[in-house]
Amino acid sequence: METKDENRLLIVIDAHSLIHRAYHALPPLKTKDGRLVNAVYGFFTVFFKALRELRPDSVAVAFDLAAPTFRHRAFPGYKAKRERAPEEFYLQIPTIKEILGAFGVQIFEKQGFEADDIIGTIVTLAKDSPEFPDLKTIVLSSDNDVLQLVDEKVRALILKKGISQTTLYDEKAVREKYKGLSPGQLVDFKALRGDPSDNIPGVFGIGEKTATELLTSFQSLENLYSLIEQEATEELIKASVFEKLVSQKEQAFLSKKLAEICCNVKIDFNLGTCRWKDYDRLKVAEHFRDLQFFSLLSKLP
């Protein structure tokens, strides 16, 4: 992780992805009265590490809501293959929100949208803030989907194995990971290849290698199909791939809609209210003692 410099730094946290990672990475920690708290403990372990090593000026946290999103309305099969997490996972989320409130951290969520959309909107609003032209943003997540947001002002800190290892992605690192594709091309990559984890269909029969080759040659999904319609790709695309693209055009663009993070959600975001500042240490300590997180008490930021 980088150290603080003269520029302002905003951290935007993908809460659900961190909670999910912590829940599955840690053993089933329980309080003496039987409450499962492993996700809570893991979340704040990562939270404290980010605060300590990145030393942000501002912090915002985005949550998912249970309601269906615009993606489910566009494609009922979206994420249909995912099993619902056990109830004991969801029971830990209100506790995390309550403790974040004690820290004075702003929480953002909106029905009909995913946390990724909230994050994308916050990142966009922060970049466009005339008040803080030098503002840098780091998105903290365990989900590579947020890599599409990376640019000269935005980086992504992605949890790898467990909750202790992370990789910081700038534009160069994204290109290295995806064989030369830019962050902005990752949506088109999913539109072609699909994404089994989210049940995004993509173009059946086109895999990672072919999707990468197509985007390296044609840059974007829109440009690719524009040239196909102009019959300008006959010698550049294999006949079998061409047929798949033509017959599944509608599915390709639907997949792009499903994969693309929405960056214009109507939320009440103000960078000033997200300033990391003094908080009620006694109240936070009370929460941690109740949860028997005695090791974290000594690590309070």
Coordinates of C-alpha atoms in Angstrom, one line a residue:
M1 CA 0.0 0.0 0.0
E2 CA 1.2 3.5 -0.7
T3 CA 1.9 6.2 1.9
K4 CA 0.1 9.5 2.1
D5 CA 1.3 12.4 -0.1
E6 CA 0.2 16.0 -0.5
N7 CA -2.8 15.1 -2.5
R8 CA -6.2 14.4 -0.9
L9 CA -7.2 10.7 -0.8
L10 CA -10.7 9.2 -0.7
I11 CA -11.2 5.5 0.0
V12 CA -14.5 4.0 -1.3
I13 CA -15.2 0.6 0.3
D14 CA -17.2 -2.1 -1.4
A15 CA -18.7 -3.4 1.9
H16 CA -20.6 -6.4 0.7
S17 CA -17.6 -7.9 -1.1
L18 CA -15.4 -7.5 2.0
I19 CA -18.0 -8.9 4.3
H20 CA -18.5 -11.9 2.0
R21 CA -14.8 -12.5 1.8
A22 CA -14.4 -12.2 5.6
Y23 CA -17.3 -14.6 6.2
H24 CA -15.8 -17.3 4.1
A25 CA -12.2 -16.7 4.9
L26 CA -12.4 -16.7 8.7
P27 CA -13.4 -19.5 11.0
P28 CA -16.9 -19.3 12.6
L29 CA -15.9 -16.9 15.5
K30 CA -18.6 -16.6 18.1
T31 CA -19.2 -14.5 21.2
K32 CA -19.8 -16.3 24.5
D33 CA -23.5 -15.9 24.0
G34 CA -23.4 -17.6 20.7
R35 CA -23.5 -14.8 18.1
L36 CA -21.5 -15.4 14.9
V37 CA -19.2 -12.4 14.3
N38 CA -16.5 -13.6 11.9
A39 CA -17.6 -11.3 9.1
V40 CA -17.7 -8.3 11.5
Y41 CA -14.2 -9.1 12.8
G42 CA -12.8 -9.6 9.3
F43 CA -14.4 -6.4 7.9
F44 CA -12.9 -4.2 10.6
T45 CA -9.6 -5.9 10.4
V46 CA -9.4 -4.9 6.7
F47 CA -10.9 -1.5 7.5
F48 CA -8.2 -0.7 10.1
K49 CA -5.4 -1.9 7.9
A50 CA -6.6 0.4 5.1
L51 CA -6.9 3.4 7.4
R52 CA -3.5 2.7 8.9
E53 CA -1.6 2.2 5.7
L54 CA -3.4 4.5 3.3
R55 CA -4.2 7.3 5.8
P56 CA -7.2 8.7 3.8
D57 CA -8.6 12.1 4.2
S58 CA -12.2 10.8 3.4
V59 CA -14.0 7.5 3.6
A60 CA -17.2 6.3 2.0
V61 CA -18.8 2.8 2.3
A62 CA -21.2 1.4 -0.3
F63 CA -23.7 -1.4 0.5
D64 CA -25.9 -3.6 -1.6
L65 CA -29.6 -3.8 -0.9
A66 CA -31.8 -7.0 -1.2
A67 CA -34.1 -5.5 -3.7
P68 CA -33.8 -6.5 -7.4
T69 CA -31.7 -4.1 -9.5
F70 CA -32.2 -2.7 -13.0
R71 CA -30.0 -5.6 -14.2
H72 CA -32.5 -8.2 -12.9
R73 CA -35.3 -6.4 -14.8
A74 CA -33.2 -6.4 -18.0
F75 CA -32.2 -10.0 -17.6
P76 CA -34.1 -12.2 -15.1
G77 CA -31.2 -14.7 -15.2
Y78 CA -28.7 -12.2 -13.8
K79 CA -26.9 -13.8 -10.9
A80 CA -29.5 -16.6 -10.9
K81 CA -27.0 -19.3 -10.3
R82 CA -25.7 -17.8 -7.1
E83 CA -26.8 -19.5 -3.9
R84 CA -28.1 -17.2 -1.2
A85 CA -25.7 -16.9 1.7
P86 CA -26.8 -18.3 5.0
E87 CA -28.9 -16.2 7.3
E88 CA -26.1 -15.8 9.8
F89 CA -24.2 -13.9 7.1
Y90 CA -26.9 -11.3 6.7
L91 CA -27.4 -11.0 10.4
Q92 CA -23.9 -9.5 10.8
I93 CA -24.5 -6.7 8.3
P94 CA -26.5 -4.4 10.7
T95 CA -23.8 -4.7 13.3
I96 CA -21.2 -3.6 10.8
K97 CA -23.4 -0.6 9.8
E98 CA -23.9 0.4 13.4
I99 CA -20.2 0.4 14.1
L100 CA -19.4 2.3 11.0
G101 CA -22.0 4.9 12.2
A102 CA -20.1 5.1 15.5
F103 CA -16.9 5.9 13.5
G104 CA -18.9 8.6 11.7
V105 CA -18.4 6.9 8.3
Q106 CA -20.9 7.8 5.6
I107 CA -22.9 4.8 4.2
F108 CA -24.4 4.8 0.7
E109 CA -27.0 2.5 -0.7
K110 CA -29.9 2.7 -3.1
Q111 CA -32.7 0.4 -4.1
G112 CA -32.4 -0.8 -7.7
F113 CA -28.7 -0.5 -7.8
E114 CA -25.7 -2.5 -6.7
A115 CA -22.8 -1.3 -4.5
D116 CA -20.7 -1.2 -7.6
D117 CA -23.0 1.4 -9.1
I118 CA -22.8 3.5 -5.9
I119 CA -19.0 3.2 -6.0
G120 CA -18.9 4.2 -9.7
T121 CA -21.1 7.2 -9.0
I122 CA -19.0 8.3 -6.0
V123 CA -15.8 7.9 -8.0
T124 CA -17.2 10.0 -10.8
L125 CA -18.5 12.8 -8.6
A126 CA -15.3 12.9 -6.7
K127 CA -13.2 13.2 -9.9
D128 CA -15.4 16.0 -11.2
S129 CA -15.2 18.0 -7.9
P130 CA -13.8 21.5 -8.8
E131 CA -13.1 22.0 -5.1
F132 CA -10.5 19.2 -5.0
P133 CA -8.9 18.9 -8.4
D134 CA -6.0 16.8 -7.0
L135 CA -8.2 14.3 -5.3
K136 CA -7.2 10.7 -5.7
T137 CA -9.5 7.7 -5.1
I138 CA -8.8 4.1 -4.1
V139 CA -11.6 1.6 -4.3
L140 CA -11.2 -1.2 -1.7
S141 CA -12.9 -4.4 -2.8
S142 CA -12.5 -8.1 -3.3
D143 CA -14.3 -8.0 -6.6
N144 CA -12.3 -7.4 -9.9
D145 CA -15.5 -5.8 -11.4
V146 CA -14.4 -2.5 -10.0
L147 CA -11.2 -2.5 -12.1
Q148 CA -13.2 -1.0 -15.0
L149 CA -13.2 2.3 -12.9
V150 CA -9.4 2.6 -12.8
D151 CA -7.9 5.6 -14.5
E152 CA -5.3 8.3 -13.8
K153 CA -7.2 9.4 -10.7
V154 CA -8.6 6.1 -9.5
R155 CA -6.9 2.9 -8.4
A156 CA -8.4 -0.3 -7.0
L157 CA -7.1 -2.2 -4.0
I158 CA -8.2 -5.8 -4.4
L159 CA -8.2 -8.4 -1.7
K160 CA -6.6 -11.6 -2.8
K161 CA -6.2 -14.7 -0.7
G162 CA -8.1 -14.4 2.6
I163 CA -8.3 -10.9 4.0
S164 CA -4.6 -10.0 4.4
Q165 CA -3.2 -10.0 0.9
T166 CA -4.0 -7.2 -1.5
T167 CA -3.0 -5.9 -4.9
L168 CA -3.1 -2.2 -5.9
Y169 CA -4.1 -1.7 -9.5
D170 CA -3.4 1.3 -11.6
E171 CA -3.9 1.4 -15.4
K172 CA -0.6 -0.3 -16.1
A173 CA -1.4 -3.1 -13.6
V174 CA -4.8 -3.7 -15.2
R175 CA -3.2 -4.0 -18.7
E176 CA -0.7 -6.4 -17.4
K177 CA -3.4 -8.6 -15.8
Y178 CA -5.7 -8.6 -18.9
K179 CA -3.1 -9.0 -21.6
G180 CA -3.0 -5.4 -22.8
L181 CA -6.7 -4.5 -22.3
S182 CA -7.4 -1.1 -20.7
P183 CA -9.7 -0.7 -17.7
G184 CA -12.3 0.8 -20.1
Q185 CA -12.2 -2.3 -22.3
L186 CA -13.1 -4.7 -19.5
V187 CA -16.8 -4.2 -19.9
D188 CA -16.5 -5.1 -23.6
F189 CA -14.4 -8.1 -22.6
K190 CA -17.2 -9.4 -20.4
A191 CA -19.8 -8.6 -23.2
L192 CA -17.9 -11.0 -25.4
R193 CA -16.6 -13.6 -23.0
G194 CA -19.5 -13.5 -20.5
D195 CA -19.1 -13.9 -16.7
P196 CA -20.3 -17.2 -15.2
S197 CA -20.1 -15.8 -11.7
D198 CA -22.8 -13.2 -12.5
N199 CA -24.5 -15.4 -15.1
I200 CA -23.8 -12.8 -17.8
P201 CA -24.1 -14.8 -21.1
G202 CA -21.7 -13.0 -23.4
V203 CA -21.4 -14.5 -26.9
F204 CA -21.6 -18.3 -26.6
G205 CA -18.5 -19.9 -28.1
I206 CA -16.2 -16.9 -27.6
G207 CA -13.6 -17.4 -24.8
E208 CA -11.0 -15.3 -23.1
K209 CA -8.4 -15.5 -25.8
T210 CA -10.8 -14.6 -28.7
A211 CA -12.4 -11.8 -26.8
T212 CA -9.0 -10.3 -26.0
E213 CA -7.9 -10.6 -29.7
L214 CA -11.1 -9.0 -30.9
L215 CA -10.7 -6.0 -28.6
T216 CA -7.0 -5.7 -29.3
S217 CA -7.9 -5.4 -33.0
F218 CA -11.2 -3.4 -32.8
Q219 CA -10.9 -1.6 -29.5
S220 CA -14.6 -1.7 -28.5
L221 CA -17.8 -3.7 -28.9
E222 CA -19.4 -0.7 -30.7
N223 CA -16.5 -0.4 -33.2
L224 CA -16.5 -4.1 -33.8
Y225 CA -20.1 -4.3 -34.7
S226 CA -20.0 -1.1 -36.7
L227 CA -17.3 -2.6 -38.9
I228 CA -19.2 -5.9 -39.2
E229 CA -22.2 -4.0 -40.5
Q230 CA -19.9 -2.2 -43.0
E231 CA -18.6 -5.6 -44.1
A232 CA -15.1 -4.4 -43.3
T233 CA -14.1 -7.4 -41.1
E234 CA -14.4 -10.3 -43.6
E235 CA -10.6 -10.9 -43.8
L236 CA -9.9 -10.1 -40.2
I237 CA -12.3 -12.4 -38.3
K238 CA -12.6 -16.1 -38.7
A239 CA -15.8 -17.3 -40.3
S240 CA -16.9 -19.3 -37.2
V241 CA -16.3 -16.3 -34.9
F242 CA -18.0 -13.9 -37.3
E243 CA -21.1 -16.1 -37.4
K244 CA -21.3 -16.2 -33.6
L245 CA -21.0 -12.4 -33.4
V246 CA -23.6 -11.8 -36.0
S247 CA -26.2 -14.2 -34.6
Q248 CA -25.7 -13.1 -30.9
K249 CA -25.4 -9.3 -31.4
E250 CA -28.4 -8.5 -29.1
Q251 CA -27.0 -10.8 -26.4
A252 CA -23.6 -9.2 -26.6
F253 CA -25.0 -5.7 -26.0
L254 CA -27.3 -7.0 -23.3
S255 CA -24.2 -8.5 -21.6
K256 CA -22.4 -5.2 -21.8
K257 CA -25.3 -3.5 -20.1
L258 CA -25.2 -6.0 -17.4
A259 CA -21.4 -5.8 -16.9
E260 CA -21.1 -2.0 -17.0
I261 CA -21.0 -0.1 -13.7
C262 CA -23.6 2.7 -13.7
C263 CA -21.9 5.9 -12.7
N264 CA -24.9 8.3 -12.5
V265 CA -27.0 7.0 -9.6
K266 CA -28.9 9.8 -7.9
I267 CA -27.3 9.8 -4.4
D268 CA -26.7 12.6 -1.9
F269 CA -22.9 12.6 -2.0
N270 CA -20.8 15.4 -0.5
L271 CA -17.1 14.9 -0.1
G272 CA -17.1 17.2 3.0
T273 CA -19.4 14.9 4.9
C274 CA -17.1 11.9 4.2
R275 CA -14.1 13.5 5.9
W276 CA -12.3 11.0 8.2
K277 CA -12.3 12.8 11.5
D278 CA -12.4 12.3 15.3
Y279 CA -15.0 9.8 16.4
D280 CA -16.6 8.6 19.7
R281 CA -13.8 6.1 20.8
L282 CA -15.8 5.1 23.9
K283 CA -18.8 4.2 21.8
V284 CA -16.7 2.2 19.4
A285 CA -14.8 0.5 22.2
E286 CA -18.2 -0.4 23.8
H287 CA -19.2 -2.2 20.6
F288 CA -15.9 -4.1 20.4
R289 CA -16.1 -5.2 24.0
D290 CA -19.6 -6.4 23.5
L291 CA -18.4 -8.5 20.5
Q292 CA -15.3 -9.6 22.4
F293 CA -12.9 -8.1 19.8
F294 CA -10.3 -7.4 22.4
S295 CA -7.4 -7.7 19.9
L296 CA -9.0 -4.9 17.8
L297 CA -9.4 -2.5 20.8
S298 CA -5.6 -1.9 20.8
K299 CA -5.7 -1.2 17.0
L300 CA -8.4 1.5 17.0
P301 CA -7.4 4.2 14.5

